[in-house]
mmCIF file of C-alpha atoms and ligand atoms in Angstrom:
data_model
loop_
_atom_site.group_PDB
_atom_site.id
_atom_site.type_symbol
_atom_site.label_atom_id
_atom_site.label_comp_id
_atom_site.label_asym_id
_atom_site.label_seq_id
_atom_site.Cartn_x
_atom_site.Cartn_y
_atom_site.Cartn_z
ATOM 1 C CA UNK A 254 0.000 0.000 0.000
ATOM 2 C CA UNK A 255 1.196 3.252 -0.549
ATOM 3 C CA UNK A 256 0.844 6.823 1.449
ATOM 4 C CA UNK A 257 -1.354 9.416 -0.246
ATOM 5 C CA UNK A 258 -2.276 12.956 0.692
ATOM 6 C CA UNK A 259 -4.300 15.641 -1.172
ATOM 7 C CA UNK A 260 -3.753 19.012 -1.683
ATOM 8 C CA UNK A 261 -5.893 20.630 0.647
ATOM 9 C CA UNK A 262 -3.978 18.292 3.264
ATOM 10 C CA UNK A 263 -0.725 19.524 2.032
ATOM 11 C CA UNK A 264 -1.993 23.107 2.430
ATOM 12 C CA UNK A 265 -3.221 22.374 5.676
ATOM 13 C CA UNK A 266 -0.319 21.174 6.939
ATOM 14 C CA UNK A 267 1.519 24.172 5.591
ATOM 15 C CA UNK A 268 -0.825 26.419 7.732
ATOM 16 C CA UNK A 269 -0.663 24.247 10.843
ATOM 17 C CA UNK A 270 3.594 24.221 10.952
ATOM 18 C CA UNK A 271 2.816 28.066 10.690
ATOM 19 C CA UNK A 272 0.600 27.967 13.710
ATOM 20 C CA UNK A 273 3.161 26.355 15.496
ATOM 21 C CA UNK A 274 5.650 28.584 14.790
ATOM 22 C CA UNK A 275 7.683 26.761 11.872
ATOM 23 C CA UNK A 276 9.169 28.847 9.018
ATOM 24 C CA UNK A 277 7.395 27.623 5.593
ATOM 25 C CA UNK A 278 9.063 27.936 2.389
ATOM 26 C CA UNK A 279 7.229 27.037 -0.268
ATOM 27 C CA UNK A 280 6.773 28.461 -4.641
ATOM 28 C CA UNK A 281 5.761 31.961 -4.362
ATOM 29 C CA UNK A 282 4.166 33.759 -7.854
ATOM 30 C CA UNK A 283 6.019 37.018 -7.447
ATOM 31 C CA UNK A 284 5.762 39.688 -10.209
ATOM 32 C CA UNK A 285 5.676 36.996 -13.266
ATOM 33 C CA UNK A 286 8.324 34.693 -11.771
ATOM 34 C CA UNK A 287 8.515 31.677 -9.135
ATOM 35 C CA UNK A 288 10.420 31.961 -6.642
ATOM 36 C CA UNK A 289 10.986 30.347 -2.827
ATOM 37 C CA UNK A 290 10.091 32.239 -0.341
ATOM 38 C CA UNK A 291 8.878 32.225 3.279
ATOM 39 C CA UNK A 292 5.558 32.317 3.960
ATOM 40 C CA UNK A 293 3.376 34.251 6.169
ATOM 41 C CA UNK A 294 -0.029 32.647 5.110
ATOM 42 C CA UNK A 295 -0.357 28.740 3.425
ATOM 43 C CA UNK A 296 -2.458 30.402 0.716
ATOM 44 C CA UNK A 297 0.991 32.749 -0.728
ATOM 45 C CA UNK A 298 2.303 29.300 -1.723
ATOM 46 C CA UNK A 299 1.918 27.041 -5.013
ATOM 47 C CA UNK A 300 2.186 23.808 -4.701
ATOM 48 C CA UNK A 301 2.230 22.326 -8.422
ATOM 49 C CA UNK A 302 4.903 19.907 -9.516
ATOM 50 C CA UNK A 303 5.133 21.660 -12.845
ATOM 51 C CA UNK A 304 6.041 24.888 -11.819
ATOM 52 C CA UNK A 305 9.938 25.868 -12.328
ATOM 53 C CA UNK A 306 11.289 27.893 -9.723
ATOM 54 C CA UNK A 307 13.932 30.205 -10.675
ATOM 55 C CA UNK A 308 15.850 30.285 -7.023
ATOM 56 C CA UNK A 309 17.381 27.585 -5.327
ATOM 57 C CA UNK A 310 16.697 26.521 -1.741
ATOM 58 C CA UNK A 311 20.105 27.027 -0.726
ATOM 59 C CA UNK A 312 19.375 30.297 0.785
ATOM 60 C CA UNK A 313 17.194 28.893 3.363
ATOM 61 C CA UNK A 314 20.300 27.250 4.413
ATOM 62 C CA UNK A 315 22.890 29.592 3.734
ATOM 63 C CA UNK A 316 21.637 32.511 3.442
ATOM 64 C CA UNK A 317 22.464 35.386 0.609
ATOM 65 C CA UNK A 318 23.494 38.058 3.265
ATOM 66 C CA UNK A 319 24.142 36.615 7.221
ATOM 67 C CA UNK A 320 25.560 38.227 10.231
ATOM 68 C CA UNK A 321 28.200 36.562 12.228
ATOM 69 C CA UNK A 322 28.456 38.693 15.353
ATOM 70 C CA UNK A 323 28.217 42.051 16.242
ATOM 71 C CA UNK A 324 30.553 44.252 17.853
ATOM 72 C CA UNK A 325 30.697 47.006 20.682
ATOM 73 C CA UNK A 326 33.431 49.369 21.562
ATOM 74 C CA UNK A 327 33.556 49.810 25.628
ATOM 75 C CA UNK A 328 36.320 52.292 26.150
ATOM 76 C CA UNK A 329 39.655 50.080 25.264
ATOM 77 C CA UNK A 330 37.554 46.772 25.225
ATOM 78 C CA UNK A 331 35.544 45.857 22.216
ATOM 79 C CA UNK A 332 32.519 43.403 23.033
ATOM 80 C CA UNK A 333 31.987 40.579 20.389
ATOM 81 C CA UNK A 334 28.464 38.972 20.740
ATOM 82 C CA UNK A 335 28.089 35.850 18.423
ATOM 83 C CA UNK A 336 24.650 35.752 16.126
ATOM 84 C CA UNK A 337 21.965 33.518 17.840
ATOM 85 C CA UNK A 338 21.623 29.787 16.859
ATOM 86 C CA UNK A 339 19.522 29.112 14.584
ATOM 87 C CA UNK A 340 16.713 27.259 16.823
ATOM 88 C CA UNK A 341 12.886 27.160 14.324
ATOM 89 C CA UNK A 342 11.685 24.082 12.458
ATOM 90 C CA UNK A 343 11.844 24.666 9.350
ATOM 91 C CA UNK A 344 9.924 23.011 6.540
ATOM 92 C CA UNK A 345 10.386 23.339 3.071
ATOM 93 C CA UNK A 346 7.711 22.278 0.578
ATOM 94 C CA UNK A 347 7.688 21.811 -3.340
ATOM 95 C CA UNK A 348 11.489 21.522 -4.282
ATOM 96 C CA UNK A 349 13.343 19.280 -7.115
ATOM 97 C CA UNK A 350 15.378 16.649 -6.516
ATOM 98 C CA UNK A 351 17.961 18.227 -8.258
ATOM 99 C CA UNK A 352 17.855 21.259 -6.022
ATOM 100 C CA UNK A 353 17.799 19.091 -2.725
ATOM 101 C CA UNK A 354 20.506 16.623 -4.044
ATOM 102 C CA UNK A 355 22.847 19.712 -3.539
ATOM 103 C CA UNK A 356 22.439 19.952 0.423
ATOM 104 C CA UNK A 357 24.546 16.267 1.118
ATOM 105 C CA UNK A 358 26.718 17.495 -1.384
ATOM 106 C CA UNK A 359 27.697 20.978 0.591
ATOM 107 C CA UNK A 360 27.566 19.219 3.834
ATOM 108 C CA UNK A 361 31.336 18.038 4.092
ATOM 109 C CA UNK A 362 32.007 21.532 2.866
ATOM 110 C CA UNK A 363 30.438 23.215 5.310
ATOM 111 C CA UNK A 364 31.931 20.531 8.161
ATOM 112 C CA UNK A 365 35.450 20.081 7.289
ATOM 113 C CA UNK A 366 38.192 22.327 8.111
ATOM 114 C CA UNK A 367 35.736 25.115 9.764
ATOM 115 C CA UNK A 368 33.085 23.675 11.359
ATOM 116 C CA UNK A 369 30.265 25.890 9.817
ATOM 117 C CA UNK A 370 27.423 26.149 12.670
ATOM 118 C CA UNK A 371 24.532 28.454 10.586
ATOM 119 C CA UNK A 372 24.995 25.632 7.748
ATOM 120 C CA UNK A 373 24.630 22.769 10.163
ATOM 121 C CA UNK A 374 22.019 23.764 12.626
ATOM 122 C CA UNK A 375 19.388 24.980 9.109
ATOM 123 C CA UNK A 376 20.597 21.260 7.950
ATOM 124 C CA UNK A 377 19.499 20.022 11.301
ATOM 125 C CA UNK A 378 16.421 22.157 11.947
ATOM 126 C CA UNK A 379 14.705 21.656 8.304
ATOM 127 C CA UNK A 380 12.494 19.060 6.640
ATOM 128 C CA UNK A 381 12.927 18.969 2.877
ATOM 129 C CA UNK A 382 9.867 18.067 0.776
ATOM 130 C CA UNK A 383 10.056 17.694 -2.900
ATOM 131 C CA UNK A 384 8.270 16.839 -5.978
ATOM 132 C CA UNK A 385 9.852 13.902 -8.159
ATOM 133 C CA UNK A 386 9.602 16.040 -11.457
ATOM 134 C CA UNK A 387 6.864 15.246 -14.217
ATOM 135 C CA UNK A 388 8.857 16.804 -16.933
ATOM 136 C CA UNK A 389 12.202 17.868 -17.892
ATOM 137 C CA UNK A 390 13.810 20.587 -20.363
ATOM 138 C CA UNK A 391 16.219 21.417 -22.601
ATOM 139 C CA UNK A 392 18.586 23.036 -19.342
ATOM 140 C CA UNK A 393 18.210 19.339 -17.375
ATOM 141 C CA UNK A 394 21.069 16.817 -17.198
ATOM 142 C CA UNK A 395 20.530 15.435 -13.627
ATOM 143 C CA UNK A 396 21.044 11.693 -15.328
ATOM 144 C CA UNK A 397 24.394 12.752 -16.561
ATOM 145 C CA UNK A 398 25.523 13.262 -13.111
ATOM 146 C CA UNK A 399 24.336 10.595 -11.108
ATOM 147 C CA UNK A 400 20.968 12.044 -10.475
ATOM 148 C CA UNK A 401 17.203 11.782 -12.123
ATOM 149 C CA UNK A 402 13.529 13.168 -11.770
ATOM 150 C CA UNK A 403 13.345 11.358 -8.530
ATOM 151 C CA UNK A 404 16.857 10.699 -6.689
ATOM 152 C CA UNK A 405 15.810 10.545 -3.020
ATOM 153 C CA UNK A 406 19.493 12.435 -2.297
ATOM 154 C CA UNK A 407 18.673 15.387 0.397
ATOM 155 C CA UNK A 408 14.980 15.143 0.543
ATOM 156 C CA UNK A 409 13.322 13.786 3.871
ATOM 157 C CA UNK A 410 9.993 12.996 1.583
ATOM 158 C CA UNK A 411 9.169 13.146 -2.420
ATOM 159 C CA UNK A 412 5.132 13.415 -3.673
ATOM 160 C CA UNK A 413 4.447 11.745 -6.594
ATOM 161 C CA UNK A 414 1.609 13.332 -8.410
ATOM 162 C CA UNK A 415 -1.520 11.277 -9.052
ATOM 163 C CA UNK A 416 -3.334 13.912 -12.068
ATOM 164 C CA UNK A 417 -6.215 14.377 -9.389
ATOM 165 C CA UNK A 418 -5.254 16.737 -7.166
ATOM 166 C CA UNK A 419 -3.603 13.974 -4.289
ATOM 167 C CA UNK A 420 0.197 12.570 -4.112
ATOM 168 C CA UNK A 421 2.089 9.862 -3.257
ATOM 169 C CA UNK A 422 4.455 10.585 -0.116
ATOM 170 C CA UNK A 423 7.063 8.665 -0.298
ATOM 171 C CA UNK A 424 9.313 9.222 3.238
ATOM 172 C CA UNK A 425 13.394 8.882 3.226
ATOM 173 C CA UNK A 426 14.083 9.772 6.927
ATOM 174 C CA UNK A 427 12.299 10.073 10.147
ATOM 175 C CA UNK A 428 11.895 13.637 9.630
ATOM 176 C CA UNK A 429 10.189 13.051 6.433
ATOM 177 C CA UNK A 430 8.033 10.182 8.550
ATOM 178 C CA UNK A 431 7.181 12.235 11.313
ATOM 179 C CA UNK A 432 6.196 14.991 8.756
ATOM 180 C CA UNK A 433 3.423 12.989 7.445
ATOM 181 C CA UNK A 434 2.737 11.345 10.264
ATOM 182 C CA UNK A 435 -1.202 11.243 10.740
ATOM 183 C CA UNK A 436 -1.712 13.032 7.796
ATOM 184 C CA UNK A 437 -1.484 10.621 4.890
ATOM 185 C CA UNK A 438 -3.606 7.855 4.222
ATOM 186 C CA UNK A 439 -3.085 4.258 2.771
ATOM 187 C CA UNK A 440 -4.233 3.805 -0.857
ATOM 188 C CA UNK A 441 -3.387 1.262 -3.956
ATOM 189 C CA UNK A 442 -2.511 4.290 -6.340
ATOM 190 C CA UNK A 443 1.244 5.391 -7.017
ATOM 191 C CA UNK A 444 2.645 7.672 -8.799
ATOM 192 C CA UNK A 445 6.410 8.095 -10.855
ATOM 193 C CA UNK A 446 8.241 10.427 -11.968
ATOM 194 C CA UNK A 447 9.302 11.397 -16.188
ATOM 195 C CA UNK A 448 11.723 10.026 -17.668
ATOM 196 C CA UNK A 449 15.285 11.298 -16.761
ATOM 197 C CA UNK A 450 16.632 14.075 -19.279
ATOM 198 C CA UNK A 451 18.712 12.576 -22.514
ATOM 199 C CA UNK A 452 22.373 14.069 -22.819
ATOM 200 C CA UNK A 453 24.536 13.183 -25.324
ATOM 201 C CA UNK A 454 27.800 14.482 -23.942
ATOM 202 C CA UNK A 455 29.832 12.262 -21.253
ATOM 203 C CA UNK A 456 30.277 14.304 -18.099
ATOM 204 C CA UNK A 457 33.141 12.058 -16.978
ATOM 205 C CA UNK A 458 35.172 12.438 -20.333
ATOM 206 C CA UNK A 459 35.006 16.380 -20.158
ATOM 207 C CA UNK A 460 36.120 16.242 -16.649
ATOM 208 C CA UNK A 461 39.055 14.239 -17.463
ATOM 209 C CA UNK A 462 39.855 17.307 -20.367
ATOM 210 C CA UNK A 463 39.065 19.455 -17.864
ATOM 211 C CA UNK A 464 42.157 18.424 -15.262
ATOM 212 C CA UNK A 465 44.491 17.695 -18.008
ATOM 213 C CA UNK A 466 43.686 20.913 -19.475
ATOM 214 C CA UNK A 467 44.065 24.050 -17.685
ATOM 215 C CA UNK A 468 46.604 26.459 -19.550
ATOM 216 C CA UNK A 469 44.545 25.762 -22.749
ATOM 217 C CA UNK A 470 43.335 28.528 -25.322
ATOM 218 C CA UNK A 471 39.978 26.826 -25.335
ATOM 219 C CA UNK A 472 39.276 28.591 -22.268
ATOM 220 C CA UNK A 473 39.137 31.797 -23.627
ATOM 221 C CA UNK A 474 36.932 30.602 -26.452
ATOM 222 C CA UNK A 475 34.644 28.926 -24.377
ATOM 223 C CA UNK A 476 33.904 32.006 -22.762
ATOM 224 C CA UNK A 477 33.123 34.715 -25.469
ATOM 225 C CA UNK A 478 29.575 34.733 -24.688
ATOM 226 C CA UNK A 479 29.670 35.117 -20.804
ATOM 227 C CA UNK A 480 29.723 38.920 -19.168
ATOM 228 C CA UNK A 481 30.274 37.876 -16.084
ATOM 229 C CA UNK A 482 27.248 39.055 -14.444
ATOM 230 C CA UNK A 483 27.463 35.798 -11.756
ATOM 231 C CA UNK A 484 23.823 34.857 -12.247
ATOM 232 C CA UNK A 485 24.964 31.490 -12.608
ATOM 233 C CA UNK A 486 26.316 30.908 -9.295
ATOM 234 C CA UNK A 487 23.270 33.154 -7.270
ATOM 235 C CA UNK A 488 20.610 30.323 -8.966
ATOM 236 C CA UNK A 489 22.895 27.307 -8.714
ATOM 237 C CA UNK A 490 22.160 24.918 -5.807
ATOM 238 C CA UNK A 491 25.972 23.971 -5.282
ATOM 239 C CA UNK A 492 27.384 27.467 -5.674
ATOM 240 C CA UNK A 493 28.728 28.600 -2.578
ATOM 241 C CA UNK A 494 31.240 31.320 -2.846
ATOM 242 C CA UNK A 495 30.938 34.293 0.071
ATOM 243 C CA UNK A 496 33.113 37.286 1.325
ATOM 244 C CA UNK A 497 33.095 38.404 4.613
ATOM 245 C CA UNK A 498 33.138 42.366 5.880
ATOM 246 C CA UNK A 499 32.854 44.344 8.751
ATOM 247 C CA UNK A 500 29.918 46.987 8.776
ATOM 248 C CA UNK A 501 29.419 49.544 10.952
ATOM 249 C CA UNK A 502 31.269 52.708 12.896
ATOM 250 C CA UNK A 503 34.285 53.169 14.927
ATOM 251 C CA UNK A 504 31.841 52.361 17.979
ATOM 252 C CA UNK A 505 30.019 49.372 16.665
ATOM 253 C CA UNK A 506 28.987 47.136 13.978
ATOM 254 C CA UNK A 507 28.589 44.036 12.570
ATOM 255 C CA UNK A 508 31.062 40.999 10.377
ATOM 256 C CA UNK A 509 28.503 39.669 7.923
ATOM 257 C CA UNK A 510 28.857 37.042 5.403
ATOM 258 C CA UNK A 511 27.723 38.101 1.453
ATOM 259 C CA UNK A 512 27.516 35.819 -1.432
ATOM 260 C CA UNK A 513 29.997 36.375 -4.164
ATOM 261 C CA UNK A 514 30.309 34.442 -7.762
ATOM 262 C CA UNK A 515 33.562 33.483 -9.505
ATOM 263 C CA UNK A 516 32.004 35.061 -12.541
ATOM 264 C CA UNK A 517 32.345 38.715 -11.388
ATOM 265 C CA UNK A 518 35.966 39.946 -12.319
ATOM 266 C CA UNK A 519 36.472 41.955 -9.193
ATOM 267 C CA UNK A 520 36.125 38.386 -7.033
ATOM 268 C CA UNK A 521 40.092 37.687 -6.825
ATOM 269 C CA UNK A 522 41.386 41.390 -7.846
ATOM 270 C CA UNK A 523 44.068 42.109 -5.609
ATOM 271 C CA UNK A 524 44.290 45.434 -3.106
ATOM 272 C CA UNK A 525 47.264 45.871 -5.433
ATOM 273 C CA UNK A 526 45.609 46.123 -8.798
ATOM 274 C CA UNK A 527 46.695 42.461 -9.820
ATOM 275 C CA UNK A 528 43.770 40.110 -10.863
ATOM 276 C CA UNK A 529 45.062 36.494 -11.166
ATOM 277 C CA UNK A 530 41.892 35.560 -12.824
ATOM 278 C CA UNK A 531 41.932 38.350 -15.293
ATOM 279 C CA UNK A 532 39.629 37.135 -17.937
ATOM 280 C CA UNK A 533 36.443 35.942 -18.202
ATOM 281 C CA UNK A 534 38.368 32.243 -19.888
ATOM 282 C CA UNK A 535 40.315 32.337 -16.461
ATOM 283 C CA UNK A 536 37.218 32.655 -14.246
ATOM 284 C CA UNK A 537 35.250 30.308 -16.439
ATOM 285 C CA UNK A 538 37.871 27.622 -15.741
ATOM 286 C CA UNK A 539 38.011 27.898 -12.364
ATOM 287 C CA UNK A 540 34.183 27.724 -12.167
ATOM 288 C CA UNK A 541 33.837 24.520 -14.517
ATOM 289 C CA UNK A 542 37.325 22.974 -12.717
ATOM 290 C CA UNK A 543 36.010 23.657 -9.547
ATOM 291 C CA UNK A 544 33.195 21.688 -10.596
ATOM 292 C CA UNK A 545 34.112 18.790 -12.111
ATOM 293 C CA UNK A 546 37.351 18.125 -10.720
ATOM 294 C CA UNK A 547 38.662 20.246 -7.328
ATOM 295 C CA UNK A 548 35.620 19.319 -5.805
ATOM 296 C CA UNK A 549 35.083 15.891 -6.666
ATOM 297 C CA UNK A 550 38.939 15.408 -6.111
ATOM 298 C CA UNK A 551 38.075 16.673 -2.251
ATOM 299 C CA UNK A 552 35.005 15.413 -1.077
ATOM 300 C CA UNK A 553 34.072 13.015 -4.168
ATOM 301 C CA UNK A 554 30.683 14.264 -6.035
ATOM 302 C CA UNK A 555 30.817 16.848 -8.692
ATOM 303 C CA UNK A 556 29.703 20.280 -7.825
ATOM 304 C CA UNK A 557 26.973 20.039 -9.550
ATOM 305 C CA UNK A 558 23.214 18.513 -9.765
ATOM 306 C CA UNK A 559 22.665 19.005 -13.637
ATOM 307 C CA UNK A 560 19.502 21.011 -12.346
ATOM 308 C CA UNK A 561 20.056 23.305 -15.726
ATOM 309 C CA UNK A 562 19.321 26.658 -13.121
ATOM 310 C CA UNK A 563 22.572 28.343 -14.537
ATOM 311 C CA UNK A 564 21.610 28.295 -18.370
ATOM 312 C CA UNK A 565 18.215 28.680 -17.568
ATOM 313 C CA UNK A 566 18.950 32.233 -16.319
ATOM 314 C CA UNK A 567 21.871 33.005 -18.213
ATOM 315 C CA UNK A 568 21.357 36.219 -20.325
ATOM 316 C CA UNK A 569 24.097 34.894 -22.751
ATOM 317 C CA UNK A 570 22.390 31.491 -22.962
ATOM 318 C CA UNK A 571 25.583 30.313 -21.802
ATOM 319 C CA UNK A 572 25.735 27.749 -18.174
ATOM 320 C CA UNK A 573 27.172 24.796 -17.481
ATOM 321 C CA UNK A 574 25.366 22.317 -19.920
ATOM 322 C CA UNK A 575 26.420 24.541 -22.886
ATOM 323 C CA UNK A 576 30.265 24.509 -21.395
ATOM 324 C CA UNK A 577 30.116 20.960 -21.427
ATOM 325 C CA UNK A 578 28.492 20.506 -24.747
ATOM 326 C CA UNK A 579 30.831 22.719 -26.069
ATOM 327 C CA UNK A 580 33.914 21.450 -24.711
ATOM 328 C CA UNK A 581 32.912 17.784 -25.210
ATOM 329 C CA UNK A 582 31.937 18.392 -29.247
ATOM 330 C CA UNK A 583 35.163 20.989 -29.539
ATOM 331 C CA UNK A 584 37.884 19.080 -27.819
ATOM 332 C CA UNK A 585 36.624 15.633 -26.250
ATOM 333 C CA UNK A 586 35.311 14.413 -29.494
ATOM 334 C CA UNK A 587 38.284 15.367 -31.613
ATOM 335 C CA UNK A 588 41.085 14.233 -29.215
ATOM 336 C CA UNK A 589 38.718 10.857 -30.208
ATOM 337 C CA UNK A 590 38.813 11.184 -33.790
HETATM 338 S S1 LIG B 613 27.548 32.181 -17.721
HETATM 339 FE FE1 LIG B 613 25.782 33.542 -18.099
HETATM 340 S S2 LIG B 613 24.876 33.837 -16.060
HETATM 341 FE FE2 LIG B 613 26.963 33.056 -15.721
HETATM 342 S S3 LIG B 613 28.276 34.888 -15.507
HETATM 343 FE FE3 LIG B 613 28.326 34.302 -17.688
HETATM 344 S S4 LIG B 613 26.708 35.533 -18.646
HETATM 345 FE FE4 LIG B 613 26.294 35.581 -16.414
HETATM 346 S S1 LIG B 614 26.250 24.417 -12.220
HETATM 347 FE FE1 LIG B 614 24.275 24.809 -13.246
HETATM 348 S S2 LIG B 614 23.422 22.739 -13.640
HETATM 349 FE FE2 LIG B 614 25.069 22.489 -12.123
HETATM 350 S S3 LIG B 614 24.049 22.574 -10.086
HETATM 351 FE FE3 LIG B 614 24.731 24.675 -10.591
HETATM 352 S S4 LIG B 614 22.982 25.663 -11.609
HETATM 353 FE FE4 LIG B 614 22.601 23.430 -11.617
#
């Protein structure tokens, strides 16, 4: 038998984790686009498994702008108080696989040399729901890197829709079980996912050119199109690049955490005026090397989900799937021939 739950029930449980004092994040229609967003009221979110959301839930874990402590000047003594724990439940309803499949992917980042307490206590504190995807696009290559329409990686429960306005909960964790707890129902029907995305370049060949490759003129090439404008890295689930500044006066202030993106050419210039990624090839290759081989060299998984987010919102139509399309048909193929 399987677990089924309608939509009204999902809404409802929305509305009763708000009651309780949970943060919801959930689809938001905001000004023509779909984004995530926390939600005041259950009836701000949409809960459809076709809807494409152009933000990641990565932000509800690390968020785009974060303070770390704040600081007071007492005569010669200067008071540091640390930011608060993070301490809600936190439920998140109506992501993709491919955007959850990210979070065990940044955890050994976010646990390994610094022991990265806002990451790990949102990891903790939060209850991923997603949809297993009904359709895919032309931006998709989850498949092509060890992922699909429903890989259970990072979510606590997936629904399945059933076409008449119920799911199939499928659970992954206890926090996924105690979730639905109560709430869903046994029933014969069950629901799948698509099909995963076709891709007809080999992820792990380009990677290999990719490590063997670095002082190559096909970087440059590669990157005519891109201007650097780092939407790329704010949309991508993996993406995790930050600076860290001091705000305030003489008397008091605050060290906050910002994102940043590899992308923008003022991310390694120098307080001298020297930029050792100095063009937008160099800063392409250390985005798609980071990828596909620093990272997996570290911690073992790419850096990436093949959720298509980058070259969905790229300007340029560039992204990741093109940069691997391209390389693989420009240089993988031809080293072949
Ligand atoms: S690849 Fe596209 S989105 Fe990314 S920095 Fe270049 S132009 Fe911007
Ligand atoms: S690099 Fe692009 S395809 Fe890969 S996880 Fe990031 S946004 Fe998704």
């Amino acid at each position: 038998m399987s677990q089924v739950v309608t939509l009204e029930q999902l809404k409802k449980l929305a509305a009763d984790k708000l009651s309780a004092g949970a943060r919801v994040v959930a689809p938001v229609v905001d000004g023509g686009l779909v984004s995530f967003k926390e939600i005041s009221d259950a009836a701000q979110a949409t809960f459809a498994p076709q809807v494409r959301v152009q933000n990641s839930i990565k932000e509800f874990f690390f968020p785009k702008h974060e303070v770390i402590f704040t600081f007071v000047r007492k005569g010669n003594d200067v008071e540091v108080i640390d930011a608060p724990d993070f301490e809600d439940d936190q439920i998140i309803i109506g992501a993709r696989p491919c955007d959850a499949a990210a979070l065990p992917i940044l955890d050994p980042l976010f646990g390994w040399d610094y022991q990265d307490r806002f990451f790990q206590q949102r990891r903790a504190k939060t209850t991923v729901v997603t949809f297993a995807c009904k359709e895919t696009d032309a931006h998709c290559f989850c498949a092509a890197v060890d992922g699909g329409p429903d890989n259970q990686a990072g979510s606590d429960a997936m629904l399945f829709d059933l076409g008449d306005g119920s799911f199939e909960v499928r659970t992954f964790t206890d926090k996924g079980a105690a979730l639905f707890a109560g709430i869903a129902t046994e029933s014969d029907k069950t629901g799948s996912a698509c099909a995963p995305p076709t891709c007809d370049f080999d992820v792990e060949k380009v990677a290999v050119w990719i490590t063997e490759n670095f002082a190559s003129p096909e970087w440059e090439k590669l990157s005519l199109r891109c201007v650097g404008c780092g939407a790329c890295a704010y949309v991508c689930p993996t993406c995790h690049c930050f600076d860290i500044v001091d705000e305030g006066t003489y008397s008091k202030g605050q060290r906050v955490k910002n994102w940043d993106a590899c992308q923008a050419g003022m991310f390694t210039l120098h307080a001298s005026g020297h930029n050792p990624r100095s063009t937008q090839g160099k800063r392409q290759r250390q985005r798609l090397t980071h990828k596909f081989s620093i990272y997996p060299g570290k911690f073992g998984p790419y850096l990436c989900t093949g959720c298509g987010n980058c070259s969905r919102s790229c300007g340029a139509s560039f992204g990741v799937r093109p940069a691997l399309e391209a390389l693989d048909a420009d240089v993988v193929q031809k080293q072949e021939d």
